[in-house]
Amino acid sequence: MKVTALHPLTVAAAVIAIGLGGLGYGLWSIVDDFGACTTVEERSIPSPDGRTRIVVFGRACNATVPLNTQLSVSPVEGRFSPETSPPFLVTRASSITVAWRSDTEVEVDLPGDAVVYRQDKRVGDIGISYH
């Protein structure tokens, strides 16, 4: 029985293909997890009429984006989701004070060293003032 040796270029091509496949899978795994975010609800402050609430939550998306604090207006009933109740304030601040002044007015106190990424003055019929 005659044994034939594999051609060196065939072996090299197979090794390169396996290496590229492994590299591609590794990159896909990293990129797939890159945008994954964790949302942690810190507290919820119901409006005076009890229909809506301000949700204070933190969100971390990866190692290069620091944890930030966000505020959203959300219905009291049901589960909170930042996708359905997008934030009106996104900041990196040590402490935030939030209070309802009426059913349609919210007051937010930010520390002087707060880094603000988003700061809306209105969400629907709710006005937001910052100090």
Short mmCIF file of C-alpha atoms in Angstrom, two decimals:
data_model
loop_
_atom_site.label_atom_id
_atom_site.label_comp_id
_atom_site.label_asym_id
_atom_site.label_seq_id
_atom_site.Cartn_x
_atom_site.Cartn_y
_atom_site.Cartn_z
CA MET A 1 0.00 0.00 0.00
CA LYS A 2 1.39 3.34 -1.07
CA VAL A 3 1.25 6.26 1.40
CA THR A 4 1.04 9.73 -0.13
CA ALA A 5 2.31 12.73 1.79
CA LEU A 6 0.22 15.84 1.88
CA HIS A 7 1.52 18.74 -0.11
CA PRO A 8 3.03 21.42 2.18
CA LEU A 9 0.86 24.15 0.65
CA THR A 10 -2.28 22.14 1.42
CA VAL A 11 -1.22 21.80 5.05
CA ALA A 12 -0.35 25.51 5.28
CA ALA A 13 -3.71 26.49 3.76
CA ALA A 14 -5.57 24.31 6.27
CA VAL A 15 -3.63 25.78 9.22
CA ILE A 16 -4.30 29.33 8.02
CA ALA A 17 -8.01 28.62 7.49
CA ILE A 18 -8.37 27.17 10.98
CA GLY A 19 -6.46 30.12 12.48
CA LEU A 20 -8.59 32.68 10.63
CA GLY A 21 -11.75 30.88 11.69
CA GLY A 22 -10.67 31.00 15.34
CA LEU A 23 -9.72 34.66 15.06
CA GLY A 24 -13.06 35.49 13.43
CA TYR A 25 -14.98 33.70 16.17
CA GLY A 26 -12.97 35.50 18.87
CA LEU A 27 -13.63 38.91 17.32
CA TRP A 28 -17.33 38.10 16.88
CA SER A 29 -17.56 37.14 20.58
CA ILE A 30 -15.93 40.40 21.69
CA VAL A 31 -18.04 42.61 19.42
CA ASP A 32 -21.24 40.78 20.35
CA ASP A 33 -20.70 41.56 24.05
CA PHE A 34 -19.33 45.07 23.41
CA GLY A 35 -22.73 46.78 23.34
CA ALA A 36 -24.26 44.73 26.17
CA CYS A 37 -25.55 47.02 28.92
CA THR A 38 -26.54 46.39 32.50
CA THR A 39 -29.36 48.49 33.97
CA VAL A 40 -29.70 48.80 37.74
CA GLU A 41 -32.78 50.57 39.07
CA GLU A 42 -31.71 52.60 42.11
CA ARG A 43 -35.00 54.14 43.18
CA SER A 44 -38.43 55.13 41.99
CA ILE A 45 -40.23 58.34 43.00
CA PRO A 46 -44.00 58.33 42.36
CA SER A 47 -45.76 61.51 41.24
CA PRO A 48 -48.24 63.15 43.65
CA ASP A 49 -51.20 61.72 41.69
CA GLY A 50 -49.59 58.24 41.65
CA ARG A 51 -49.86 57.76 37.87
CA THR A 52 -46.23 58.27 36.84
CA ARG A 53 -42.85 57.98 38.48
CA ILE A 54 -39.30 59.17 38.08
CA VAL A 55 -36.96 56.20 37.84
CA VAL A 56 -33.34 56.77 38.87
CA PHE A 57 -31.15 54.07 37.39
CA GLY A 58 -27.57 53.31 36.54
CA ARG A 59 -26.38 51.90 33.28
CA ALA A 60 -22.98 50.40 32.43
CA CYS A 61 -22.33 49.23 28.90
CA ASN A 62 -18.71 48.04 28.84
CA ALA A 63 -15.33 48.59 30.44
CA THR A 64 -14.64 51.77 28.47
CA VAL A 65 -17.93 53.51 29.38
CA PRO A 66 -18.20 54.42 33.07
CA LEU A 67 -21.36 53.76 35.05
CA ASN A 68 -23.71 56.69 34.61
CA THR A 69 -26.91 57.82 36.31
CA GLN A 70 -30.04 58.32 34.27
CA LEU A 71 -33.55 59.58 35.03
CA SER A 72 -36.72 58.56 33.17
CA VAL A 73 -40.44 59.24 33.47
CA SER A 74 -42.33 55.95 33.49
CA PRO A 75 -45.85 54.75 34.31
CA VAL A 76 -46.16 53.47 37.88
CA GLU A 77 -47.78 50.26 36.65
CA GLY A 78 -45.66 47.71 34.83
CA ARG A 79 -42.01 47.01 34.58
CA PHE A 80 -39.53 49.82 33.86
CA SER A 81 -37.53 49.68 30.63
CA PRO A 82 -35.15 52.42 29.41
CA GLU A 83 -36.06 51.43 25.86
CA THR A 84 -39.75 52.27 26.31
CA SER A 85 -39.14 55.13 28.78
CA PRO A 86 -35.99 56.83 27.47
CA PRO A 87 -33.98 58.97 29.89
CA PHE A 88 -34.39 62.73 30.09
CA LEU A 89 -31.15 63.10 32.06
CA VAL A 90 -27.90 61.22 31.60
CA THR A 91 -25.06 62.22 33.88
CA ARG A 92 -22.02 61.04 35.70
CA ALA A 93 -22.63 62.54 39.12
CA SER A 94 -22.00 61.40 42.66
CA SER A 95 -25.46 62.26 43.95
CA ILE A 96 -28.68 63.56 42.44
CA THR A 97 -31.69 64.89 44.30
CA VAL A 98 -35.04 64.55 42.52
CA ALA A 99 -38.41 65.81 43.74
CA TRP A 100 -41.89 66.25 42.30
CA ARG A 101 -43.17 69.82 42.80
CA SER A 102 -46.58 68.93 41.27
CA ASP A 103 -48.03 66.32 38.91
CA THR A 104 -46.41 68.19 36.00
CA GLU A 105 -43.22 69.64 37.54
CA VAL A 106 -40.01 67.89 38.57
CA GLU A 107 -36.96 69.50 40.16
CA VAL A 108 -33.49 67.98 39.82
CA ASP A 109 -30.50 69.11 41.87
CA LEU A 110 -27.11 68.20 40.41
CA PRO A 111 -23.78 68.58 42.17
CA GLY A 112 -21.41 71.20 40.76
CA ASP A 113 -18.99 68.58 39.45
CA ALA A 114 -21.62 66.65 37.48
CA VAL A 115 -20.76 65.70 33.92
CA VAL A 116 -24.01 65.95 31.93
CA TYR A 117 -24.50 64.07 28.66
CA ARG A 118 -28.23 64.74 28.19
CA GLN A 119 -30.54 67.20 29.93
CA ASP A 120 -34.08 67.58 28.58
CA LYS A 121 -36.36 70.28 29.97
CA ARG A 122 -39.61 68.50 29.17
CA VAL A 123 -40.98 64.96 28.92
CA GLY A 124 -44.50 65.09 27.48
CA ASP A 125 -46.49 67.43 29.74
CA ILE A 126 -43.93 67.24 32.58
CA GLY A 127 -41.55 70.17 32.94
CA ILE A 128 -38.10 69.60 34.43
CA SER A 129 -36.02 72.26 36.14
CA TYR A 130 -32.36 71.83 37.07
CA HIS A 131 -30.42 73.47 39.84
#
